[in-house]
PDB file of C-alpha atoms in Angstrom:
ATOM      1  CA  UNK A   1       2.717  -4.937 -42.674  1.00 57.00           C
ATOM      2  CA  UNK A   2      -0.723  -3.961 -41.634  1.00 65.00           C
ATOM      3  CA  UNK A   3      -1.456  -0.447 -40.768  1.00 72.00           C
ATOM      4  CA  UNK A   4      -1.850   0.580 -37.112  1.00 79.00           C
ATOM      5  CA  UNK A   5      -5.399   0.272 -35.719  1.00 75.00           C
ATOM      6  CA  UNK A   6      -7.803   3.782 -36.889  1.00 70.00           C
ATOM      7  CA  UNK A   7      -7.564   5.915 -34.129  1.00 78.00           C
ATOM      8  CA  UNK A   8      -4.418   4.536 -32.064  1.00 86.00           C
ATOM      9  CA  UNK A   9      -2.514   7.872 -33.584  1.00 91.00           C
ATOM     10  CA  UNK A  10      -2.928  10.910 -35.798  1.00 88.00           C
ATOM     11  CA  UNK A  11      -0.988  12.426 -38.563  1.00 90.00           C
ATOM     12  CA  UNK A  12       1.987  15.137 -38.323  1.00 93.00           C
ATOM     13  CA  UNK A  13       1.332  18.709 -38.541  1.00 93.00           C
ATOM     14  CA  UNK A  14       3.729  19.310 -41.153  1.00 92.00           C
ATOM     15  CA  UNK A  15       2.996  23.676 -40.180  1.00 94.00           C
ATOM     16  CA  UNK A  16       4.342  22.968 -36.957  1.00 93.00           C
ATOM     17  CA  UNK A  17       7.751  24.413 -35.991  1.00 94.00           C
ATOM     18  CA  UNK A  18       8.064  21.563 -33.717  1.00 94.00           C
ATOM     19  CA  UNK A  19      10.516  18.886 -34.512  1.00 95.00           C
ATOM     20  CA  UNK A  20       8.964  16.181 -36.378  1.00 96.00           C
ATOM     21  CA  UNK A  21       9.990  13.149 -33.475  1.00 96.00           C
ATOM     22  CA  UNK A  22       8.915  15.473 -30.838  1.00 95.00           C
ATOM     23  CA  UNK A  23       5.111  15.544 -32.751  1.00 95.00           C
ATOM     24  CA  UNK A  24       5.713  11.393 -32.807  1.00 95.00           C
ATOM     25  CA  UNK A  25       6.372  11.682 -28.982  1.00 94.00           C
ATOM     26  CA  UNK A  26       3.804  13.764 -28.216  1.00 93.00           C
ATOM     27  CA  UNK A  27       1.089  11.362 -30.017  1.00 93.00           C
ATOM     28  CA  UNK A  28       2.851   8.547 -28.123  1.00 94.00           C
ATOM     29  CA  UNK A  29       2.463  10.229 -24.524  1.00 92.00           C
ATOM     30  CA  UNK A  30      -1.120  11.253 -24.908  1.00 91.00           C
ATOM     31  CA  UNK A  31      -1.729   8.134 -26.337  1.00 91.00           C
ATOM     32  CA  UNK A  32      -0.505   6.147 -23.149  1.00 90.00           C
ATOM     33  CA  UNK A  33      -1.993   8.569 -21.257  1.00 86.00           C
ATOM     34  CA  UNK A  34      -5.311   8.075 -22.542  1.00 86.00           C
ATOM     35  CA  UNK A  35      -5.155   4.514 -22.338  1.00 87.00           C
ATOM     36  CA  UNK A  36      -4.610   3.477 -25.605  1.00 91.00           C
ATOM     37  CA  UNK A  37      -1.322   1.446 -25.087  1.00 91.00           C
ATOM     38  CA  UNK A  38      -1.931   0.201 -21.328  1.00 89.00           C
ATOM     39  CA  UNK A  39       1.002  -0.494 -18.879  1.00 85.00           C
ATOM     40  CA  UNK A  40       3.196  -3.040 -19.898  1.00 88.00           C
ATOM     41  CA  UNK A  41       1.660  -3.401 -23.324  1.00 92.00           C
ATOM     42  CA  UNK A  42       3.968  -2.785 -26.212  1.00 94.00           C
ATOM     43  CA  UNK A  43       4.447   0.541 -28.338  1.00 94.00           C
ATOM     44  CA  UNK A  44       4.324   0.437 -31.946  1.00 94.00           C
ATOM     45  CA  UNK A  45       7.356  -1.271 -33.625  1.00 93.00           C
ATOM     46  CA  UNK A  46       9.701   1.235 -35.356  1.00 94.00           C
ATOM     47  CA  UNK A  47       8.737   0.025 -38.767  1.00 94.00           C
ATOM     48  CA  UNK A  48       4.752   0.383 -38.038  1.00 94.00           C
ATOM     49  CA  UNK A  49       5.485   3.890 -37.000  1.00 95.00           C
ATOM     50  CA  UNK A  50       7.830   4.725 -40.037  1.00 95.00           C
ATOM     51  CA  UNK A  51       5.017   3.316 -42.037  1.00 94.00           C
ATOM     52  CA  UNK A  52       2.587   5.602 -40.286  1.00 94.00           C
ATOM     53  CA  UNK A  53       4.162   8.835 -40.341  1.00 94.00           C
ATOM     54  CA  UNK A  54       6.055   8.376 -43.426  1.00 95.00           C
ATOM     55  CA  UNK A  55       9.493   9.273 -41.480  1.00 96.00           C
ATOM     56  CA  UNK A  56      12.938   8.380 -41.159  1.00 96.00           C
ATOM     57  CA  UNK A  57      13.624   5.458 -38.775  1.00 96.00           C
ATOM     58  CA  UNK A  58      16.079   7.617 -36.947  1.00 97.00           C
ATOM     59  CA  UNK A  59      13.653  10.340 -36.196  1.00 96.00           C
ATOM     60  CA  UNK A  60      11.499   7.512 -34.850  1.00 96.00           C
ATOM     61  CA  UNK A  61      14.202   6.085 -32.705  1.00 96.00           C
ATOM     62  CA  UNK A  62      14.614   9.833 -31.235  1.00 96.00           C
ATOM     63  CA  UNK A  63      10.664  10.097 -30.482  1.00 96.00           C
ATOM     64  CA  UNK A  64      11.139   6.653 -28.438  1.00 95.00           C
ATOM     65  CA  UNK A  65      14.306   7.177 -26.782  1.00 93.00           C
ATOM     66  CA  UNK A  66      12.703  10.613 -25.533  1.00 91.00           C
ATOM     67  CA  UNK A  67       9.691   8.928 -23.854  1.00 91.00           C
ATOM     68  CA  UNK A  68      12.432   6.347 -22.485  1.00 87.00           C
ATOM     69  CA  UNK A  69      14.086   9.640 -21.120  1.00 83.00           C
ATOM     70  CA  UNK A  70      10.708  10.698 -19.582  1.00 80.00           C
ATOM     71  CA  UNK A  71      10.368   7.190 -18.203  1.00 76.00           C
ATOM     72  CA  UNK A  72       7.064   6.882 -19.662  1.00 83.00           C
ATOM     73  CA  UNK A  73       8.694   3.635 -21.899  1.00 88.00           C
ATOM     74  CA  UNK A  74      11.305   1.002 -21.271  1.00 86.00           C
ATOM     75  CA  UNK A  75      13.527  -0.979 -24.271  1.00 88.00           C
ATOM     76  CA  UNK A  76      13.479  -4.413 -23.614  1.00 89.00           C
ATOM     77  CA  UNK A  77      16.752  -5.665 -26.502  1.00 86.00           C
ATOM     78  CA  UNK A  78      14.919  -8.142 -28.585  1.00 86.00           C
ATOM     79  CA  UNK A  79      11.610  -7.300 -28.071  1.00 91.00           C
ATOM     80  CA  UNK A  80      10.723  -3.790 -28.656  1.00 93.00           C
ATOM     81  CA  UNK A  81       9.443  -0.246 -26.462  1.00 94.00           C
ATOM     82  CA  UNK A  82       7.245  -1.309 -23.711  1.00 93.00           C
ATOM     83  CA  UNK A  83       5.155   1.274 -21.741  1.00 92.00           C
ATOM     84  CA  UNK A  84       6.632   1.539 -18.358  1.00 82.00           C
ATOM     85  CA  UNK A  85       4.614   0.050 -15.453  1.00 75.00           C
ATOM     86  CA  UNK A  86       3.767   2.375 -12.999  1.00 66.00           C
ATOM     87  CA  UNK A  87       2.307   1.049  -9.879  1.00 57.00           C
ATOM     88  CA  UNK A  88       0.221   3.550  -8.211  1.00 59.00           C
ATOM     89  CA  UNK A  89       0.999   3.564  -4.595  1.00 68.00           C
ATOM     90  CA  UNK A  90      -1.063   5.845  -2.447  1.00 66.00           C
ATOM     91  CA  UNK A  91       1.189   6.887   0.669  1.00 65.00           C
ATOM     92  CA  UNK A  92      -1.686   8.594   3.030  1.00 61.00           C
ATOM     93  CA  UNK A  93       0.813  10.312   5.449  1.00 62.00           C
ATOM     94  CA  UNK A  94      -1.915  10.422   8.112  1.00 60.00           C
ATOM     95  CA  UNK A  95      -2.736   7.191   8.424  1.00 67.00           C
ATOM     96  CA  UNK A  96       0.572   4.835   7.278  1.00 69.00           C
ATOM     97  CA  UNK A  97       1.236   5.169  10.675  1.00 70.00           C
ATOM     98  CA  UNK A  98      -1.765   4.702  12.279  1.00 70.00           C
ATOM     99  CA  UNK A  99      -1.207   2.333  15.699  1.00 77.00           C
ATOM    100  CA  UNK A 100      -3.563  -0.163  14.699  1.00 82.00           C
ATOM    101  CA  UNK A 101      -1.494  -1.625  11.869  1.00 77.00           C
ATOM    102  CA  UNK A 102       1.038  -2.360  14.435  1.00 75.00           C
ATOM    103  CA  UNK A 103      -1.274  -3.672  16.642  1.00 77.00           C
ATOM    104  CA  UNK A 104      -2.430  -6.098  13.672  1.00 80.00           C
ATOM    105  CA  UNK A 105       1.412  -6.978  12.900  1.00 75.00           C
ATOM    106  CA  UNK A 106       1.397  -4.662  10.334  1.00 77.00           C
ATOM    107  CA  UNK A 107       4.466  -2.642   8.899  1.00 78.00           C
ATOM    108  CA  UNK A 108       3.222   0.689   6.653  1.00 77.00           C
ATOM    109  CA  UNK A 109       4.729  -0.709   3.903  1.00 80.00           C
ATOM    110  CA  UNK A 110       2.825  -3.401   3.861  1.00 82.00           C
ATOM    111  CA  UNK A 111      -0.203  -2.050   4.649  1.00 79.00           C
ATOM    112  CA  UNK A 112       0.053   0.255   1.466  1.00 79.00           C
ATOM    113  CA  UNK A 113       1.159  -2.487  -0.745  1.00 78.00           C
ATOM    114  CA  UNK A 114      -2.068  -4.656   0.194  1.00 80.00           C
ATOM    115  CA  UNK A 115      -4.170  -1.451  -0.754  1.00 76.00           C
ATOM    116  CA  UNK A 116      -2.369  -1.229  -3.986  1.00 76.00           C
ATOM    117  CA  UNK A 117      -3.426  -4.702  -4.579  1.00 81.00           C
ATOM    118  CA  UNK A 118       0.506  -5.503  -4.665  1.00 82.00           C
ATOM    119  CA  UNK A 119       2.769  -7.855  -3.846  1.00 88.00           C
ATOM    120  CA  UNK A 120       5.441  -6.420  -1.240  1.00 89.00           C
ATOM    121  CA  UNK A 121       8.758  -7.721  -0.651  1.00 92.00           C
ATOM    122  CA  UNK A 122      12.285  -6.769   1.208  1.00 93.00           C
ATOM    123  CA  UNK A 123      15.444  -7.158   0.328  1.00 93.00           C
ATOM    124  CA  UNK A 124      18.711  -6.041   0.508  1.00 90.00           C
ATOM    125  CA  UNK A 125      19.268  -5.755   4.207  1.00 94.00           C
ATOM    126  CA  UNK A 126      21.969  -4.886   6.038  1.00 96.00           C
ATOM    127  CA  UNK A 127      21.556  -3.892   9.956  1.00 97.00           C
ATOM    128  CA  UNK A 128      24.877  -2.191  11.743  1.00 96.00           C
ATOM    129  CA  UNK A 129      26.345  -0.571  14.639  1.00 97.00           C
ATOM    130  CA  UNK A 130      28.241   3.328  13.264  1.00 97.00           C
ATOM    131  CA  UNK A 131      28.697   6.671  13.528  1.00 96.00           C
ATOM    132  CA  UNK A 132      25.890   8.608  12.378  1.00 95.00           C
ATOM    133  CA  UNK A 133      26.587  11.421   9.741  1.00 95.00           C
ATOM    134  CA  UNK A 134      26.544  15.233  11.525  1.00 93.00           C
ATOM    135  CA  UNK A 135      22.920  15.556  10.238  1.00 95.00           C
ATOM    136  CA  UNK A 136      21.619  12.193  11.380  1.00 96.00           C
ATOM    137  CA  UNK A 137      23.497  12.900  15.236  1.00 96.00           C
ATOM    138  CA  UNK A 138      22.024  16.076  15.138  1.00 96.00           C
ATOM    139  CA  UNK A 139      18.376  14.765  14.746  1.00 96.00           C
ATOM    140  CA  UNK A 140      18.795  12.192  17.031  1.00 97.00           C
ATOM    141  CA  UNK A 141      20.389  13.943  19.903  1.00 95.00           C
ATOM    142  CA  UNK A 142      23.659  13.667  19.151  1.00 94.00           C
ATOM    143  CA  UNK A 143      24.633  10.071  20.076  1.00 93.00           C
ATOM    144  CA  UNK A 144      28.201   8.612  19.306  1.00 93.00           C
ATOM    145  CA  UNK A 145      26.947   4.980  17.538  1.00 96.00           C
ATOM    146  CA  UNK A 146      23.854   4.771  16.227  1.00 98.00           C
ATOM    147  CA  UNK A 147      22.080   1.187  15.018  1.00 98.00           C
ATOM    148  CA  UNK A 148      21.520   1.302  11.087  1.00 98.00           C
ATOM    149  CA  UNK A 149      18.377   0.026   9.325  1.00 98.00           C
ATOM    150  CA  UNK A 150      19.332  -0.311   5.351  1.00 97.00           C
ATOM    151  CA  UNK A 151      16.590  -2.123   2.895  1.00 96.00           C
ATOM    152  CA  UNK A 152      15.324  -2.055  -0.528  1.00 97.00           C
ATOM    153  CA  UNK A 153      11.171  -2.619  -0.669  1.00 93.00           C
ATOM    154  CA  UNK A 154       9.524  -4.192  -3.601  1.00 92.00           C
ATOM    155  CA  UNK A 155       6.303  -3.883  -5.252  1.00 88.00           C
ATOM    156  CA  UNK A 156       5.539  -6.870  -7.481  1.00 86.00           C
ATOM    157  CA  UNK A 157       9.352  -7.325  -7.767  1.00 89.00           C
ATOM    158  CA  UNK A 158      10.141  -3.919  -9.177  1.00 87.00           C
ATOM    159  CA  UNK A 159      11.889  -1.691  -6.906  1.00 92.00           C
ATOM    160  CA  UNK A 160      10.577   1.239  -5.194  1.00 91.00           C
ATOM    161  CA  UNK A 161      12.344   2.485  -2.512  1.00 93.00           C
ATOM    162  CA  UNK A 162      15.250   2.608  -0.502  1.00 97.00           C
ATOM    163  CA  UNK A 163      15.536   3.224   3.147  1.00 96.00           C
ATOM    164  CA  UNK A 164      17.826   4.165   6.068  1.00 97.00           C
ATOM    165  CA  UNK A 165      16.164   3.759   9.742  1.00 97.00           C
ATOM    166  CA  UNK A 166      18.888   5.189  12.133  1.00 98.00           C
ATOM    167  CA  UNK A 167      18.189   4.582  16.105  1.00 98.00           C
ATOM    168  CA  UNK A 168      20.584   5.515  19.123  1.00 97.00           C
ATOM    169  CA  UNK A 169      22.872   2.544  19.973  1.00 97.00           C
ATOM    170  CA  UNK A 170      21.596   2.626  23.643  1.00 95.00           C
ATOM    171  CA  UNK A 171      18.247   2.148  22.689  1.00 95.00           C
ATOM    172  CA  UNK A 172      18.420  -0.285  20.436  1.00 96.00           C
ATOM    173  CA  UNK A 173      21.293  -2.803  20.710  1.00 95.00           C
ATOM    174  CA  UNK A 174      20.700  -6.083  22.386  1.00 95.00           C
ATOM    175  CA  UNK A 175      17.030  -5.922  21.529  1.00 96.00           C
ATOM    176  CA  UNK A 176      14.749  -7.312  18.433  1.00 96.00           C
ATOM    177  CA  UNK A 177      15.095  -4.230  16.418  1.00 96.00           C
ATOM    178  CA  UNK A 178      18.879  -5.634  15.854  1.00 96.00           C
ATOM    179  CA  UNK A 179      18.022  -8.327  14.579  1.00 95.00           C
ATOM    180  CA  UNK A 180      17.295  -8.708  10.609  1.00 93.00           C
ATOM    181  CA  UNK A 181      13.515  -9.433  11.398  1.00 92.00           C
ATOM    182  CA  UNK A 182      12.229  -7.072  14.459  1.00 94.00           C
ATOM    183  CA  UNK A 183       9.272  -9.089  14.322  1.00 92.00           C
ATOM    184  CA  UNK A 184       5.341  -8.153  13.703  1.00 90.00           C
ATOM    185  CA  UNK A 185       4.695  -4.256  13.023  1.00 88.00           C
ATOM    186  CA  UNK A 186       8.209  -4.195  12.502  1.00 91.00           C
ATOM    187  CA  UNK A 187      11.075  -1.802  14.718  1.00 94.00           C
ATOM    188  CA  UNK A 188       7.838   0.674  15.979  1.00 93.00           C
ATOM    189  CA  UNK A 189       6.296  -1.786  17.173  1.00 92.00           C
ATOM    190  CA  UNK A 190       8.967  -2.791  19.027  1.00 94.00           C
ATOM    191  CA  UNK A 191       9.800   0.647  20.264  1.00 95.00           C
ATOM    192  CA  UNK A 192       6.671   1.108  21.912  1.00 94.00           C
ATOM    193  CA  UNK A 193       6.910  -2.734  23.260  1.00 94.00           C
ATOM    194  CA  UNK A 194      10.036  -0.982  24.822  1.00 95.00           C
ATOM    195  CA  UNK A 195       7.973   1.758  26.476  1.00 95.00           C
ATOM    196  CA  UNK A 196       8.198   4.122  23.546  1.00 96.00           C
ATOM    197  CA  UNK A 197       4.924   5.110  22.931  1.00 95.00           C
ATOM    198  CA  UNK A 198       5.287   7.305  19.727  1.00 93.00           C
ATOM    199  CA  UNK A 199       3.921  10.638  19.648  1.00 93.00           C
ATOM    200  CA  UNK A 200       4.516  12.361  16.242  1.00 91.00           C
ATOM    201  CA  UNK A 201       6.584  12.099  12.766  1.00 91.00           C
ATOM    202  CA  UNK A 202       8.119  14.998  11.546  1.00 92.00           C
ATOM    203  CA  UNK A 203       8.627  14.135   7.515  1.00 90.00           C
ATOM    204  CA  UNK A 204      11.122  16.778   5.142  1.00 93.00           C
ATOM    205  CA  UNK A 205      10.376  16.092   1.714  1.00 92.00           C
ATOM    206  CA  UNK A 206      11.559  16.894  -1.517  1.00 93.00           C
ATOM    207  CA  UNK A 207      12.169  15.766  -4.828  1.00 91.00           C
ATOM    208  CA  UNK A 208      15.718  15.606  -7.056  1.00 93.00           C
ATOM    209  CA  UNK A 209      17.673  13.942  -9.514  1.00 92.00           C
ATOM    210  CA  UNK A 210      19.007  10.582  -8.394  1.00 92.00           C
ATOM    211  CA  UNK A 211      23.001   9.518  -7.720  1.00 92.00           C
ATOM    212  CA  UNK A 212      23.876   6.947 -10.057  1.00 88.00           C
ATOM    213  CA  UNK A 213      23.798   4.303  -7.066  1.00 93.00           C
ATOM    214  CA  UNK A 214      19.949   5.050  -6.994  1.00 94.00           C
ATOM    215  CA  UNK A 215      19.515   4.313 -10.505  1.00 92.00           C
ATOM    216  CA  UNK A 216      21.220   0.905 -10.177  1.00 93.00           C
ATOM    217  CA  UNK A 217      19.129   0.435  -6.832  1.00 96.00           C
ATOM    218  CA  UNK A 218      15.949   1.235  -7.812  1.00 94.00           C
ATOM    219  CA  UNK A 219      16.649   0.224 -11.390  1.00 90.00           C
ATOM    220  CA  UNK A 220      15.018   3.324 -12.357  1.00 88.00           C
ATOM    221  CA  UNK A 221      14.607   4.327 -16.375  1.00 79.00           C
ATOM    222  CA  UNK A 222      16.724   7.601 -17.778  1.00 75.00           C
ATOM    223  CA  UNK A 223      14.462  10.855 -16.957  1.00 78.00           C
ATOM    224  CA  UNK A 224      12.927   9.509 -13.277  1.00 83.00           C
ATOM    225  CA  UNK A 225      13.563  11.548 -10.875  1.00 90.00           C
ATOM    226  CA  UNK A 226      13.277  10.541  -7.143  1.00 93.00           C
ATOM    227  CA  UNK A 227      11.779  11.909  -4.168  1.00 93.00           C
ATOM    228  CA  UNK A 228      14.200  12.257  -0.781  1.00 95.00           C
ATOM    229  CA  UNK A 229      12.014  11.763   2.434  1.00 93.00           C
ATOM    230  CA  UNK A 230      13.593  12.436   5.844  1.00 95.00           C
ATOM    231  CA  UNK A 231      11.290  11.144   9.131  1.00 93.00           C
ATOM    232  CA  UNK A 232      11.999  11.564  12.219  1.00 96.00           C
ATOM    233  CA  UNK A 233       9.922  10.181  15.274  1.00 95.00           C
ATOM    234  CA  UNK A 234       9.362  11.463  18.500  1.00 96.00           C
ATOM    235  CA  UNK A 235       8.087   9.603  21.842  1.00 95.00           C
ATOM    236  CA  UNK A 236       5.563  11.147  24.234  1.00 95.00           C
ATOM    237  CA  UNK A 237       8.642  11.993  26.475  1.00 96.00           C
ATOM    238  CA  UNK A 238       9.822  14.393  22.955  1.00 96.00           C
ATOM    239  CA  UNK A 239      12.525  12.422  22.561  1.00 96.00           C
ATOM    240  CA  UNK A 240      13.485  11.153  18.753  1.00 97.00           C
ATOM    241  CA  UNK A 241      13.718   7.440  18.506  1.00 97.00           C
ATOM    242  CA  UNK A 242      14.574   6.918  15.049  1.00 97.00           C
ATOM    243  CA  UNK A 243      15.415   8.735  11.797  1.00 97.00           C
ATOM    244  CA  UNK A 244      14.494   6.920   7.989  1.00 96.00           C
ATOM    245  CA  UNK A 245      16.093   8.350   5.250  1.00 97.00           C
ATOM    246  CA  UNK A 246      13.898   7.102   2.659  1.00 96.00           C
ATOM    247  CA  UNK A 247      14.518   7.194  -0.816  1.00 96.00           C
ATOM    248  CA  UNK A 248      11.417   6.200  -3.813  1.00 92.00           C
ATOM    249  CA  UNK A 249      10.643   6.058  -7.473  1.00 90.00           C
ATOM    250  CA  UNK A 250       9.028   9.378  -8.052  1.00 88.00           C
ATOM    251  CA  UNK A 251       6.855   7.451 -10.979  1.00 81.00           C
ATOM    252  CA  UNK A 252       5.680   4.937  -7.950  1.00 81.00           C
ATOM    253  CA  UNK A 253       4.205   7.091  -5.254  1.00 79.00           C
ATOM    254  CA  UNK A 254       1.467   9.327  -4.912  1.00 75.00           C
ATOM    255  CA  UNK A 255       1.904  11.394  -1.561  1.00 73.00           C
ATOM    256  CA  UNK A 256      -1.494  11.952  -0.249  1.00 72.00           C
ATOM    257  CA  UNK A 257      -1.795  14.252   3.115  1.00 70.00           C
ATOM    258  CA  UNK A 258      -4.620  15.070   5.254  1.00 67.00           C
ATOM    259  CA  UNK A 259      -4.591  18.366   6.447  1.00 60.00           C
ATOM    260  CA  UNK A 260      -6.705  19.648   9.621  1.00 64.00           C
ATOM    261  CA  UNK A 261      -9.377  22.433   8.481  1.00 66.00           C
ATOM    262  CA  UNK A 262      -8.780  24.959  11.679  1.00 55.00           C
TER     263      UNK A 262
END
């Protein structure tokens, strides 16, 4: 077998206390970092990298399966170590809103996937009258039944995010936003249709581990953590029309926020 192309990786400093497949990681990561195995373009086969650093083939299994934990690569059985796509989704929290996307039929997701140059999809959805969790009553003004919002969004066919919209029963029953398309702009659009002109978002974020349901949801790779977004929006009158409980691919998303200078 041919050697790897000059340049693609370097040798193994054997003075190094460092374990010898952490050294074989490292050259992989700054290697995909630097461009030199692009997304979705295949990693060295195990033999070419026994070959080139004169190792075990365990030790390179370890340095693979710890980028795989990193979720900087994905196996594929039959086919090798792929680097891990990584779509890079800019989510610019002062504008996704913005009323003119609604007014152009526009739903934030959407509007970020076009910028992305990505394909966006939904799926998954399930719309249904409960009773909210003591947190989600709470936000909302403690109503008894709330209308639930669930759906899984898309980007090119890879999962990205999961999310929750939660609106007071009285508001929302008998009205588009019940229905499994609310229509152009999507349910805030039809809010302020309603005479719910929205105000202001009030967004809690942070970032954590993800259940076990996540992983199979967003069919996220060993090591990926997620990032747990709670909105809730207000209308002119102060009142809070909706919580989403959103939940994305940490490796997805970049959260961009424009913050006033005074």
């Amino acid at each position: 077998m041919p050697p790897l192309a000059s340049g693609l990786l370097g040798a193994l400093d054997p003075t190094s206390d460092r374990a010898v497949f952490r050294q074989i990681a490292d050259q992989l990561r700054e290697a995909i970092d630097k461009g030199r195995f692009r997304e979705g373009g295949k990693l060295p086969s195990e033999t070419e990298l026994v070959d080139h650093f004169g190792v075990s083939r365990m030790t390179v299994r370890n340095a693979l399966s710890l980028l795989q934990q990193e979720g900087l690569a994905v196996s594929e059985h039959g086919k090798g170590v792929f680097v891990r796509p990584r779509p890079p989704v800019r989510r610019l929290a002062s504008d996704r809103f913005a009323r003119r996307h609604r007014e152009q039929g526009k739903s934030a997701f959407t509007v970020e996937a076009e910028a992305a140059g990505s394909r966006p999809e939904v799926d998954g959805l399930e719309v249904k009258e409960e009773r909210p969790s003591p947190d989600i009553s709470a936000r909302l003004g403690s109503p008894r039944k709330v209308l639930a919002r669930r759906r899984r969004y898309l980007l090119d066919g890879r999962p990205v995010e999961f999310a929750t919209s939660y609106l007071p029963l009285d508001l929302a029953r008998n009205t588009p936003i019940a229905q499994p398309n609310p229509g152009p702009g999507g349910i805030y659009a039809r809010l302020e249709e309603m005479g719910h002109r929205l105000d202001h978002f009030d967004e809690e974020i942070r970032a954590r581990m993800p259940t076990p349901a996540e992983v199979r949801t967003l069919r996220l790779a060993s090591g990926v953590p997620v990032i747990h977004l709670v909105r809730t929006a207000y209308d002119a009158d102060g009142r809070a029309v909706e919580v989403c409980d959103t939940v994305m691919a940490a490796d997805a998303y970049v959260l961009a926020y424009q913050l006033p200078a005074t």
